[in-house]
mmCIF file of C-alpha atoms in Angstrom:
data_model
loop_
_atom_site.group_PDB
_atom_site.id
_atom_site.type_symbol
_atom_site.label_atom_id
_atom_site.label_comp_id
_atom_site.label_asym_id
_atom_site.label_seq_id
_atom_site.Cartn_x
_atom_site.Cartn_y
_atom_site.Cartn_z
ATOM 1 C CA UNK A 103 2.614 -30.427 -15.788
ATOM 2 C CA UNK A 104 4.978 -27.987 -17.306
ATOM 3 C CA UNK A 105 6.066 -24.741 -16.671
ATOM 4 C CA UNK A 106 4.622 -22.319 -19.099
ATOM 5 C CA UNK A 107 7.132 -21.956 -22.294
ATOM 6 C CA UNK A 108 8.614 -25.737 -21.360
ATOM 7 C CA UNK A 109 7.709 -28.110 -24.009
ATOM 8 C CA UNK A 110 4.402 -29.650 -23.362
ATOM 9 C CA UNK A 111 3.578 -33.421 -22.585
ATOM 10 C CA UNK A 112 0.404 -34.199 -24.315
ATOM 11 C CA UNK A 113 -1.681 -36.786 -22.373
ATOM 12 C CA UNK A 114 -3.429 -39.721 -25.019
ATOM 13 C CA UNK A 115 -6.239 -37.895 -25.187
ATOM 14 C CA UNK A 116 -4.495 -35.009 -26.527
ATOM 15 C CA UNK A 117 -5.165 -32.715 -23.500
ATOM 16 C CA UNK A 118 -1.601 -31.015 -21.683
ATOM 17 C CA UNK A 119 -1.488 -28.963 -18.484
ATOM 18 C CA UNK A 120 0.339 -25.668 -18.346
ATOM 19 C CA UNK A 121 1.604 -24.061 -14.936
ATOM 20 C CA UNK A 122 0.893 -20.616 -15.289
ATOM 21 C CA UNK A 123 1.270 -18.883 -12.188
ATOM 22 C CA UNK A 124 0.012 -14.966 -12.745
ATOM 23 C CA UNK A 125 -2.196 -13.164 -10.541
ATOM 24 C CA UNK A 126 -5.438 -12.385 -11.840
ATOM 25 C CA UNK A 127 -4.312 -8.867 -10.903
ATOM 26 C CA UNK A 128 -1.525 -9.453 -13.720
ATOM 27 C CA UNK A 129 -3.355 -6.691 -15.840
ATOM 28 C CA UNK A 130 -3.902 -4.202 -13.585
ATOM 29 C CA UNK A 131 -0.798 -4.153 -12.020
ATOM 30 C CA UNK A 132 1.295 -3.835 -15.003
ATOM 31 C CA UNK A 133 -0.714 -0.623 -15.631
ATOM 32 C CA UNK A 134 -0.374 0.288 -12.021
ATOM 33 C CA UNK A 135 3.371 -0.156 -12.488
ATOM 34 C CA UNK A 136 3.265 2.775 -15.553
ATOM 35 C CA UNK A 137 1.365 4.867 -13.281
ATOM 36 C CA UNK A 138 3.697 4.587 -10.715
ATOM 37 C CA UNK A 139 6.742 5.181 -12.733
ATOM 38 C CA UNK A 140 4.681 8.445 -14.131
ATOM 39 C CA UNK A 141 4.308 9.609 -10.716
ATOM 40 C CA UNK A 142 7.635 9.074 -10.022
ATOM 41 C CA UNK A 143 9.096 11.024 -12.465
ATOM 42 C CA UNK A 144 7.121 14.087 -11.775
ATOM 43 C CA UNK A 145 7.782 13.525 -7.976
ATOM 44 C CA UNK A 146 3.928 13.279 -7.009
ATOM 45 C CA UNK A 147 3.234 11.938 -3.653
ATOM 46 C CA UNK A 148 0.124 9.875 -4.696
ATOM 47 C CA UNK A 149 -2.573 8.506 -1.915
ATOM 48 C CA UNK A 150 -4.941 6.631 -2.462
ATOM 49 C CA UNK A 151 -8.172 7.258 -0.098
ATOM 50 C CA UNK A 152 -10.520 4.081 0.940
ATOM 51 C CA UNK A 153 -13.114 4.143 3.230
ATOM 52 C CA UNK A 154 -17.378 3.012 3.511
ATOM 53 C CA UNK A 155 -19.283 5.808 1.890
ATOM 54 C CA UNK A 156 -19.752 8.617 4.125
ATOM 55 C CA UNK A 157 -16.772 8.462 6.281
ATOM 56 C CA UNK A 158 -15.565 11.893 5.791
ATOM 57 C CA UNK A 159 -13.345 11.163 2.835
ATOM 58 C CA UNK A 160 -14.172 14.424 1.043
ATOM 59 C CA UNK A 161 -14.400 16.519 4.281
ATOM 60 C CA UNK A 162 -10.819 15.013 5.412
ATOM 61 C CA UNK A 163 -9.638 16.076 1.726
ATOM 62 C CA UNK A 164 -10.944 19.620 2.092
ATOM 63 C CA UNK A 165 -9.358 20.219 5.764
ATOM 64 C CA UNK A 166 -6.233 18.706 4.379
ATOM 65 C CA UNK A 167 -6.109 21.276 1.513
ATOM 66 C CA UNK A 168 -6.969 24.063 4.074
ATOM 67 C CA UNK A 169 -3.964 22.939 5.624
ATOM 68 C CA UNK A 170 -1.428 22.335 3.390
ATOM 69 C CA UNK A 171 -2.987 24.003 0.416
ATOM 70 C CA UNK A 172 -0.707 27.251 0.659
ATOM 71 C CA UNK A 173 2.461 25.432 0.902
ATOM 72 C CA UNK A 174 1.985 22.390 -1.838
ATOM 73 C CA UNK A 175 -0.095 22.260 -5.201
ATOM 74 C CA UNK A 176 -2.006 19.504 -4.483
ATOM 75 C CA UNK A 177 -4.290 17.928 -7.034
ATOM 76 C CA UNK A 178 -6.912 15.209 -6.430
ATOM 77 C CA UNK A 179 -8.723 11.789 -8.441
ATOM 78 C CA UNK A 180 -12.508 11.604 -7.389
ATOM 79 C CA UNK A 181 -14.266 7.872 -8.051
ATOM 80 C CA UNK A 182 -17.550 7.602 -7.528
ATOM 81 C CA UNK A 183 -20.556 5.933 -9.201
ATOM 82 C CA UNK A 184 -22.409 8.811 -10.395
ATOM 83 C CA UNK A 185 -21.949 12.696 -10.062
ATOM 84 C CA UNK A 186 -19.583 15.374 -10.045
ATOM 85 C CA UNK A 187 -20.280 16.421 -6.380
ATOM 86 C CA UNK A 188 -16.811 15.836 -4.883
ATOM 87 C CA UNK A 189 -14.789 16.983 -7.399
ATOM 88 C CA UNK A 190 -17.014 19.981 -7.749
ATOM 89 C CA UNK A 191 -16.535 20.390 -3.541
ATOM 90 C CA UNK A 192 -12.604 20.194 -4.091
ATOM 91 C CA UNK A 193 -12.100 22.660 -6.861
ATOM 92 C CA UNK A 194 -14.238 25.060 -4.690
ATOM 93 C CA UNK A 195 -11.177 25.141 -3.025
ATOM 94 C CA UNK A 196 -9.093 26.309 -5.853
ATOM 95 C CA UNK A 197 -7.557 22.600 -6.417
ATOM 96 C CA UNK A 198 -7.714 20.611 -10.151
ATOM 97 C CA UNK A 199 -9.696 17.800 -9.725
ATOM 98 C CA UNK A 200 -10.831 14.955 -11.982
ATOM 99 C CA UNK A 201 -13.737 13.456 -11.591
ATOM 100 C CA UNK A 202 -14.354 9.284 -12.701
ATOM 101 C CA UNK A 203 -17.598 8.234 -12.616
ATOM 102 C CA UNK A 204 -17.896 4.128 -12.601
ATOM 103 C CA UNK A 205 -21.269 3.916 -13.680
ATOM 104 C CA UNK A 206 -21.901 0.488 -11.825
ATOM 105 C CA UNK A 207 -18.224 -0.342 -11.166
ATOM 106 C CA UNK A 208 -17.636 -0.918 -7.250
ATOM 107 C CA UNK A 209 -13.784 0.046 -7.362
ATOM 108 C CA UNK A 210 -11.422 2.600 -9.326
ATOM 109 C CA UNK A 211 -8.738 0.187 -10.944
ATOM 110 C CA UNK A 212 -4.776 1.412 -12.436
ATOM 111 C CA UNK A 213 -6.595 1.619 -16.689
ATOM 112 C CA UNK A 214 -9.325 4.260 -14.799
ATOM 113 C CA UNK A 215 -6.882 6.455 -12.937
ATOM 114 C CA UNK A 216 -4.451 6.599 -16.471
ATOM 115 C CA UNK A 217 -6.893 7.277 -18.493
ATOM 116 C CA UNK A 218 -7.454 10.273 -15.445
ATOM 117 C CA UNK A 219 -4.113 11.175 -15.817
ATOM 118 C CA UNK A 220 -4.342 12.646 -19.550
ATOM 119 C CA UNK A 221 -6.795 15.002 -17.889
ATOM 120 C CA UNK A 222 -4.627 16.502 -15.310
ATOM 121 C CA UNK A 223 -1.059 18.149 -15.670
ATOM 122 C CA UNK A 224 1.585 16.334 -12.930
ATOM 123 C CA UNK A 225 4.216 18.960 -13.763
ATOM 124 C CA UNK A 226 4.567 21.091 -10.482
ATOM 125 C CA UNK A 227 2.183 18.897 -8.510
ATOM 126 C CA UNK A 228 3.279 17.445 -5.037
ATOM 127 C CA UNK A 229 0.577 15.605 -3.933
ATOM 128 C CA UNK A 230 -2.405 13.716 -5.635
ATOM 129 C CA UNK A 231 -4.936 12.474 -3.505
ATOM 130 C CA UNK A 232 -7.301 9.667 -4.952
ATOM 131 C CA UNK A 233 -10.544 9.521 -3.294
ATOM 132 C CA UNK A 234 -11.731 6.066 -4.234
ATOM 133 C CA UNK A 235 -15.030 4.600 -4.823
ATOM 134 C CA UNK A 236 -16.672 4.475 -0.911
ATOM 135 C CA UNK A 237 -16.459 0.561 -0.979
ATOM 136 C CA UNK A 238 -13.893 -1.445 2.075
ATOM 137 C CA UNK A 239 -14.225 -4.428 -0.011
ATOM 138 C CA UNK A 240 -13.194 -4.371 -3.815
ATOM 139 C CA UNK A 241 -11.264 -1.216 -3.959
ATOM 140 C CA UNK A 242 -8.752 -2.754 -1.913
ATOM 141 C CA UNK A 243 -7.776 -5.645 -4.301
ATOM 142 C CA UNK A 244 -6.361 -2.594 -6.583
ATOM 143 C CA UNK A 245 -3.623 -1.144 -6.794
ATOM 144 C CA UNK A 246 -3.958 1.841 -8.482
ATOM 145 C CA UNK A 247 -0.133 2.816 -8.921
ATOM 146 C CA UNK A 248 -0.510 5.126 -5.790
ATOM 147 C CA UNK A 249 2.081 5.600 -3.272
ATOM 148 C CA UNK A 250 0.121 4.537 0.041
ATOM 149 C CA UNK A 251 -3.132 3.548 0.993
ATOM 150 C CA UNK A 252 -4.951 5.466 3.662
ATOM 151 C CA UNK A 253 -8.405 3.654 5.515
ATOM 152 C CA UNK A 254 -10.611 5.986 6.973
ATOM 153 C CA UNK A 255 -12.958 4.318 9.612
ATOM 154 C CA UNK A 256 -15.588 7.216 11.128
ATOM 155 C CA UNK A 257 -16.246 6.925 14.360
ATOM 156 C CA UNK A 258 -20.067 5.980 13.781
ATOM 157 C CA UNK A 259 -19.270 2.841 11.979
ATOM 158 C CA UNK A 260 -18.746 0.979 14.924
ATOM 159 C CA UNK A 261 -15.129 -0.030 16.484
ATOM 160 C CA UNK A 262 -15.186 -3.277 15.186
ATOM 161 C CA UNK A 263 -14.615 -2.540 11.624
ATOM 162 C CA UNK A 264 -10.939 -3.716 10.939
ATOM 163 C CA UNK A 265 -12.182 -7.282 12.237
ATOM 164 C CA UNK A 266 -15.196 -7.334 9.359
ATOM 165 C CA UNK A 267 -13.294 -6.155 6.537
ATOM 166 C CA UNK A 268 -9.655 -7.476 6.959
ATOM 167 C CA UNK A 269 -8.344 -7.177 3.569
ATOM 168 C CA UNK A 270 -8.758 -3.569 3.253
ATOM 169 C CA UNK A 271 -7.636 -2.404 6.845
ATOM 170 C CA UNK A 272 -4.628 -5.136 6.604
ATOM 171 C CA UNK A 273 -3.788 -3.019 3.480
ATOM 172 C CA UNK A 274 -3.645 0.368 5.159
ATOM 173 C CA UNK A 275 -0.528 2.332 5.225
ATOM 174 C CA UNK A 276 -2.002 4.792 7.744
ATOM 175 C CA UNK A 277 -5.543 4.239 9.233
ATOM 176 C CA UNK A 278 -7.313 7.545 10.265
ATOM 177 C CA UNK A 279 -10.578 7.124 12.759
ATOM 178 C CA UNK A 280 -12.598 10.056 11.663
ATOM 179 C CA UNK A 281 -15.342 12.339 13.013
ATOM 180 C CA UNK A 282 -13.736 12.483 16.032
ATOM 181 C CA UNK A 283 -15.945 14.869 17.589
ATOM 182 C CA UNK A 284 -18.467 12.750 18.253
ATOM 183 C CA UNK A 285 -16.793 10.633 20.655
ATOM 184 C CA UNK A 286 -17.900 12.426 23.350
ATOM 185 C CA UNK A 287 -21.837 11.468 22.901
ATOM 186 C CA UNK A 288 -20.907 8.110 21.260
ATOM 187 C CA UNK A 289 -20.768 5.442 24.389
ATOM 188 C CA UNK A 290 -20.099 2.461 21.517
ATOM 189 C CA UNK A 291 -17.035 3.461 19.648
ATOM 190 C CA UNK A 292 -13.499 2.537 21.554
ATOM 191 C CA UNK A 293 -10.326 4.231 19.981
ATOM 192 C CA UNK A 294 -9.030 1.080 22.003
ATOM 193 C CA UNK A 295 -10.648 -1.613 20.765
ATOM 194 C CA UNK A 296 -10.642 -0.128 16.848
ATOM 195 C CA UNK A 297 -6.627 0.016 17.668
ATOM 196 C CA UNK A 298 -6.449 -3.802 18.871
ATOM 197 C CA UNK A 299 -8.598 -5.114 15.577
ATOM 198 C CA UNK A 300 -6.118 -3.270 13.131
ATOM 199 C CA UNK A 301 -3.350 -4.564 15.266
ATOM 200 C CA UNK A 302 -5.222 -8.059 15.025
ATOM 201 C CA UNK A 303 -4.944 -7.866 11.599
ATOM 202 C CA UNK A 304 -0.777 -7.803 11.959
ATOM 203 C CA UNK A 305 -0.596 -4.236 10.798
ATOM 204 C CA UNK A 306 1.463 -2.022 12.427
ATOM 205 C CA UNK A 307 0.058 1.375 10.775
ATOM 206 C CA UNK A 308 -0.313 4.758 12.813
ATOM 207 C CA UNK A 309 -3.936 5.093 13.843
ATOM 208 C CA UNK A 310 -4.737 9.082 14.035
ATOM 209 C CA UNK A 311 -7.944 10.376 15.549
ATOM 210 C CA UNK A 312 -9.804 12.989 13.372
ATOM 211 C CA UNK A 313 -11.824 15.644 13.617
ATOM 212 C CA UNK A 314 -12.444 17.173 9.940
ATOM 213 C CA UNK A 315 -14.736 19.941 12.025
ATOM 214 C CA UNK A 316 -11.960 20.499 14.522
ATOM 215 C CA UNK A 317 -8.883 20.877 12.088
ATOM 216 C CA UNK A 318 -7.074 23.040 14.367
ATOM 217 C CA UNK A 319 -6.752 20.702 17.181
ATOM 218 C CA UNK A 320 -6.486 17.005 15.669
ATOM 219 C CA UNK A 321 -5.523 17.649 12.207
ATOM 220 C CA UNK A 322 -1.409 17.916 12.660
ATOM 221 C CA UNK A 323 -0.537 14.626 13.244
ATOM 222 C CA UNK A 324 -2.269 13.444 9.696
ATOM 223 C CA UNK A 325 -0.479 16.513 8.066
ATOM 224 C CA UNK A 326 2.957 15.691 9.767
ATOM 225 C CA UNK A 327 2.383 12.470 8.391
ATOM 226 C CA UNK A 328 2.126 13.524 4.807
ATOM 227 C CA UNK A 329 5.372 15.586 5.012
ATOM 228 C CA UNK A 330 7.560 12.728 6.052
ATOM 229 C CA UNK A 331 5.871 10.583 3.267
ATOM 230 C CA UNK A 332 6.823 13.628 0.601
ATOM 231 C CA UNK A 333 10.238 13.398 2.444
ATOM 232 C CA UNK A 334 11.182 9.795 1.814
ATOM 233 C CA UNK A 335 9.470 9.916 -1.853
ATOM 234 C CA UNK A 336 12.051 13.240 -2.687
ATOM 235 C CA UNK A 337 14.673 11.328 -0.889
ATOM 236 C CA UNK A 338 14.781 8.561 -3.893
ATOM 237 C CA UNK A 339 13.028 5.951 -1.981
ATOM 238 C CA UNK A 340 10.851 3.599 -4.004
ATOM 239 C CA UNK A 341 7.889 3.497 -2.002
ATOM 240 C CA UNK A 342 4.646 0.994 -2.857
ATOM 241 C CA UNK A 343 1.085 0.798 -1.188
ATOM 242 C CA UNK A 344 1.199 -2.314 1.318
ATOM 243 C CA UNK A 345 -0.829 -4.546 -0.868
ATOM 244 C CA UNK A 346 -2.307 -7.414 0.074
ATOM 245 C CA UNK A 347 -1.208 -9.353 -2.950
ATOM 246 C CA UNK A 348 2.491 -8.808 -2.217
ATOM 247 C CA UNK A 349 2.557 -12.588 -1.481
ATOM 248 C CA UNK A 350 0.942 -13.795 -4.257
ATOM 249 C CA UNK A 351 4.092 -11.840 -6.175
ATOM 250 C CA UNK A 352 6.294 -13.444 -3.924
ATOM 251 C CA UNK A 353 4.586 -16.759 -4.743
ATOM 252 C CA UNK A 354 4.648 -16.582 -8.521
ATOM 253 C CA UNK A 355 7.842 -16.182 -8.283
ATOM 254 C CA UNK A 356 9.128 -19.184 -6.345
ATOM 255 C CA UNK B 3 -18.017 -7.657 -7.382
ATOM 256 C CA UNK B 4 -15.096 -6.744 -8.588
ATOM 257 C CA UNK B 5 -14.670 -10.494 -9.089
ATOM 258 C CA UNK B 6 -15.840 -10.068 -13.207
ATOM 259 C CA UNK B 7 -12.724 -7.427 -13.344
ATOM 260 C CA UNK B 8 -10.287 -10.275 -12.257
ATOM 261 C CA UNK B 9 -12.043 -12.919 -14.602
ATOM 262 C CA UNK B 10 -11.871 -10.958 -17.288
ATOM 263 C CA UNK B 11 -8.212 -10.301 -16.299
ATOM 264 C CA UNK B 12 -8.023 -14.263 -16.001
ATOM 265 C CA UNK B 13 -9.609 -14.870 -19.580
ATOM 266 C CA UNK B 14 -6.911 -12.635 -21.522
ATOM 267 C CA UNK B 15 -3.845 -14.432 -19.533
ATOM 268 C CA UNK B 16 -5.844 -17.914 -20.426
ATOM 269 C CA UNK B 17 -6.296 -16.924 -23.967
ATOM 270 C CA UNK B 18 -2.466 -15.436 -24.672
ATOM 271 C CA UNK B 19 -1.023 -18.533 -22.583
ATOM 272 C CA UNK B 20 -3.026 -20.876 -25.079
ATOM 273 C CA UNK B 21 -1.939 -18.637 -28.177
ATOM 274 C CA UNK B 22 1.088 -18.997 -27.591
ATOM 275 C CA UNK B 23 1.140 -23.075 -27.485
ATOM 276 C CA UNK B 24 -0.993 -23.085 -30.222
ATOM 277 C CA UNK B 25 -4.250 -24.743 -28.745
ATOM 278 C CA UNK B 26 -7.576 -23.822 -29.542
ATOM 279 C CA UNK B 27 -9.410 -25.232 -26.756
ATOM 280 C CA UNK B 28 -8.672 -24.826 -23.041
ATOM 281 C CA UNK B 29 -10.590 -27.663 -20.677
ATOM 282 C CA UNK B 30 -9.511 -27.081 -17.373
ATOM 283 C CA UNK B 31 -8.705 -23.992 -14.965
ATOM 284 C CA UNK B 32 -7.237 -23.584 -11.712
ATOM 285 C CA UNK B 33 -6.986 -21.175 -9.500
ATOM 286 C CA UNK B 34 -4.670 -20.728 -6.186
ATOM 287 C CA UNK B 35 -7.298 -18.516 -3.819
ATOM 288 C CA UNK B 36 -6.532 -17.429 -0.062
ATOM 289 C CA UNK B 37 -8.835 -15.622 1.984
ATOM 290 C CA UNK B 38 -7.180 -12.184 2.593
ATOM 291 C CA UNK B 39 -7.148 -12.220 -1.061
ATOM 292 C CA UNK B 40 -10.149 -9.854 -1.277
ATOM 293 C CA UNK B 41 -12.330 -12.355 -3.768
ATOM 294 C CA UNK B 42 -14.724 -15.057 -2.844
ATOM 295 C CA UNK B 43 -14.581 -18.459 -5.034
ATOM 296 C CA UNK B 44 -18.345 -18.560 -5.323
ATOM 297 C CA UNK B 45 -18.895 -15.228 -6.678
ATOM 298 C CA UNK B 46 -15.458 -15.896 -9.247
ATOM 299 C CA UNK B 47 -17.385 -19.084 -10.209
ATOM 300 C CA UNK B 48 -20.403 -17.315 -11.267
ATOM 301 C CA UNK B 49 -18.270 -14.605 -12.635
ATOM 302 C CA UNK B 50 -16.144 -17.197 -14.457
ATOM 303 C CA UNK B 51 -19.620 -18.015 -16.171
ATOM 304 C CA UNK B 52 -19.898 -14.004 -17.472
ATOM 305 C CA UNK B 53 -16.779 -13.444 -18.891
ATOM 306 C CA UNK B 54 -15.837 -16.943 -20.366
ATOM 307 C CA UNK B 55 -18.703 -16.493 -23.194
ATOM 308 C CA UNK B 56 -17.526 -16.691 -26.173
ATOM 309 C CA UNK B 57 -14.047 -17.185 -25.478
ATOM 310 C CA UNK B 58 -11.459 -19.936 -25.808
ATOM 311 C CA UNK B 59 -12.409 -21.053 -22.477
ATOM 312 C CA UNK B 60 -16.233 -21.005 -23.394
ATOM 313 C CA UNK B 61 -16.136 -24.877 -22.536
ATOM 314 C CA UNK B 62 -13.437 -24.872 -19.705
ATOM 315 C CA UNK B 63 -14.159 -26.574 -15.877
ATOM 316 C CA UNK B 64 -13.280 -23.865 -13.317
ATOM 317 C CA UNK B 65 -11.169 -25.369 -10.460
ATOM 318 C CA UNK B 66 -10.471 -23.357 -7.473
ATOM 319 C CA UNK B 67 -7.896 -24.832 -4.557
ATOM 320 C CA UNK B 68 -8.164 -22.558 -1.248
ATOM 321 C CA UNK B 69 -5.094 -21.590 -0.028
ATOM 322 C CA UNK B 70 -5.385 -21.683 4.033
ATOM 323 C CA UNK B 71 -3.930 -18.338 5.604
ATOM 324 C CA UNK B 72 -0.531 -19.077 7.382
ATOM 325 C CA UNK B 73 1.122 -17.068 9.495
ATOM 326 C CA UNK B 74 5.270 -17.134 10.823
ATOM 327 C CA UNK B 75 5.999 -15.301 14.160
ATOM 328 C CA UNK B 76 8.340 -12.658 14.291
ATOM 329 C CA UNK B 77 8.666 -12.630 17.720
ATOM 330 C CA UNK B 78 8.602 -16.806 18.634
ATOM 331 C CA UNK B 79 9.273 -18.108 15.369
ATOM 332 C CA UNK B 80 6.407 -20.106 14.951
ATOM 333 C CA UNK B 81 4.177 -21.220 12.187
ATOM 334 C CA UNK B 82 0.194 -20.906 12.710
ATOM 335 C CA UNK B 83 -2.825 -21.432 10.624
ATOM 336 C CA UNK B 84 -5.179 -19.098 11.486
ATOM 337 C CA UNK B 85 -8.695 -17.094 10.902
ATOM 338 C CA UNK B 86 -8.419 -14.459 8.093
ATOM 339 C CA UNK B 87 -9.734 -11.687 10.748
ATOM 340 C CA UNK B 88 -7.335 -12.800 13.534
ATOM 341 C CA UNK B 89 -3.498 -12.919 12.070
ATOM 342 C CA UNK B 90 -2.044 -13.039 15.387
ATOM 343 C CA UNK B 91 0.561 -16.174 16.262
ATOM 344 C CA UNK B 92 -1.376 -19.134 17.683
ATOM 345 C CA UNK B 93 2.089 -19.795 19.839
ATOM 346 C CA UNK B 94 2.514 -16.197 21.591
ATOM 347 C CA UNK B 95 -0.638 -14.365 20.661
ATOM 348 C CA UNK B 96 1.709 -11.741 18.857
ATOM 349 C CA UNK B 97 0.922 -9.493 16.427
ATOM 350 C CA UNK B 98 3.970 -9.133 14.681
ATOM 351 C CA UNK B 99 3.681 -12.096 12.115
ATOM 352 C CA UNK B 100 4.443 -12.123 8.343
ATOM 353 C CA UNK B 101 1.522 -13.839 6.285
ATOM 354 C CA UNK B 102 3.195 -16.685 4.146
ATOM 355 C CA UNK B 103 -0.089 -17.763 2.394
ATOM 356 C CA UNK B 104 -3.809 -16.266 2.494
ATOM 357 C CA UNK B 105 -3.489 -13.855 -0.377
ATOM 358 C CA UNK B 106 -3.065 -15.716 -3.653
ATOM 359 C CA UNK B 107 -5.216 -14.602 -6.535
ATOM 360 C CA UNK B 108 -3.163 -16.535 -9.081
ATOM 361 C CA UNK B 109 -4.211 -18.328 -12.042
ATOM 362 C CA UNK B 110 -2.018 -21.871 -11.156
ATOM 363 C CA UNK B 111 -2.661 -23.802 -14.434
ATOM 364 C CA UNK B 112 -4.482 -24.297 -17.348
ATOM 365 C CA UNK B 113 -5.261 -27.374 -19.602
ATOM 366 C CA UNK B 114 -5.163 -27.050 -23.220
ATOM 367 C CA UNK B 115 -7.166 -29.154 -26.509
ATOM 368 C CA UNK B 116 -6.946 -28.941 -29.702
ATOM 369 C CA UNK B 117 -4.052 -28.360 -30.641
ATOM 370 C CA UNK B 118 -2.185 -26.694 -34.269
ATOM 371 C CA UNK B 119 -0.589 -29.450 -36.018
ATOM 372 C CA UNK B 120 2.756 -29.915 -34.978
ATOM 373 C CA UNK B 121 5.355 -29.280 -38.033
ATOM 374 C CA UNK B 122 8.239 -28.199 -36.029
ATOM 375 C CA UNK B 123 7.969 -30.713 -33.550
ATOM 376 C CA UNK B 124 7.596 -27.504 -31.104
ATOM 377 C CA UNK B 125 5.153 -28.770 -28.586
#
């Protein structure tokens, strides 16, 4: 075996073994990397929004525009399979958004949010939210050239989420537990126990408790949130999603 | 199934890395796959099958080595294997663990046929 660009030692029957050592990602990535770098120069906060379909992703997004709507120009990425619906609930709200319909794709990936990107003018923007495809398994393998990954886990999903799909909680920069109002008549869903399976998963991410309906009393903690992130971004600091294939890198590279 | 997005990510690396030794045929493939890796070997297998049609690895045997996932304790210090949906430090029960393997995705190494004829003496 020889390292890939080494001179090659044929076996007799004329086969020889290469060591390659890319990610599969290797593709995606590199895009994700251009994104990034595009972001970067315009000084967009970019956040990239996972969750099972129907968590409250779009709801969360409208509240958080109510909120911080007056003071930033915020702009947002919609994936879904089919439909404008979201991105026809977030410009409602005065707010540019671009719509990406998969067809049968399971996942936005980096190529889908570029080509996006010639569809929506970064200049003046401070925050791009990216409202991925409602999927917790493939659209966490992705990285999209975002800044941070949020996981949204609603409150009638059941506490034991982070346990089931570990990839895409262990990814989370911030988890938010949403539709937080109806704790109070839900007797299976533990803020407790949800906490210990993302902890589980050795992630030390805030966990906020959400209440899209009740902005005004739970929302300020997610919003306070978002401020120190556009805080460390304008103070020069190079800031990446926690991906899960940050070891593979580190890997390839030994 | 996103697992056809990452083989057809796989096939272009197989097909420049053969390019670019000059072989036409590519035999063998193997793949370094961990758990918190967010792809499944038996789905890549059968995904393998989709997007190696008609490419330069049309013919090629699919190998895939599980990595186990491994953690190191920030806390104690110690090593662990572990489940994927339990990363906590078989030693202390912490939390606070780096992951040293569990979420490779790589293509390890590939094993090329047919190769150009050899003027240069290159390969």
């Amino acid at each position: 075996m020889v390292a890939d660009g080494g001179r090659l030692e044929k076996t007799a029957d004329g086969r020889a073994a290469v060591e390659v050592m890319t990610s599969l990602l290797h593709e995606n990535d590199h895009a994700a990397a251009h994104n990034r770098e595009h972001f970067n120069r315009h000084g967009v906060l970019a956040i990239n929004l996972m969750s099972s379909p129907g968590s409250g992703k779009t709801s969360l997004l409208e509240a958080t525009i109510d909120a911080l709507g007056d003071k930033y120009k915020i702009g947002v990425i919609e994936g879904d399979l089919e439909t404008e619906n979201d991105a026809k609930r977030i410009r409602a709200k005065g707010v540019p958004a671009i719509q990406i319909t998969t067809g049968s794709a399971c996942h936005l990936d980096a190529h889908m949010v570029h080509d996006a990107l010639h569809n929506l003018d970064l200049d003046g923007l401070d925050i791009l939210f990216i409202e991925n495809v409602g999927n917790l398994v493939c659209p966490a393998s992705f990285d999209l050239g975002h800044h941070l990954n949020v996981t949204l886990l609603s409150t009638t999903e059941g506490d034991d989420k982070p346990a089931k799909y570990p990839v895409i909680f262990r990814g989370a920069d911030i988890v938010l537990l949403t539709k937080a109002d109806l704790l109070e008549v839900l007797d299976d869903f533990d803020v407790g126990s949800a906490t210990n399976a993302v902890r589980a998963l050795a992630n030390p991410a805030p966990i906020l408790t959400v209440s899209a309906k009740r902005a005004d009393t739970t929302l300020a903690p997610w919003i306070s949130w978002i401020e120190a992130q556009m805080n460390e971004l304008k103070s020069g600091a190079q800031m990446r999603p926690t991906m899960q294939i940050d070891g593979a890198v580190l890997h390839a590279a030994e | 199934m996103h697992e056809l997005a990452l083989c057809q990510g796989l096939i272009s690396t197989v097909e420049r890395t053969a390019a670019k030794h000059r072989a036409n045929g590519v035999s063998r493939v193997e793949l370094l796959l961990g758990p918190l890796s967010g792809a499944e070997g038996p789905l890549l297998e059968r995904a393998f099958d989709v997007a190696r049609a008609g490419t330069i690895a049309e013919n090629a045997d699919l190998v895939i080595i599980e990595a186990p996932v491994t953690v190191e304790c920030h806390t104690c210090g110690k090593a662990s294997e572990v489940p994927p949906s339990r990363l906590l430090c078989r030693a202390c029960g912490g939390w606070q663990v780096r992951v040293t393997s569990g979420e490779e995705l790589l293509l390890k190494s590939i094993e090329l046929t047919d190769f150009e004829p050899d003027i240069l003496g290159a390969n």
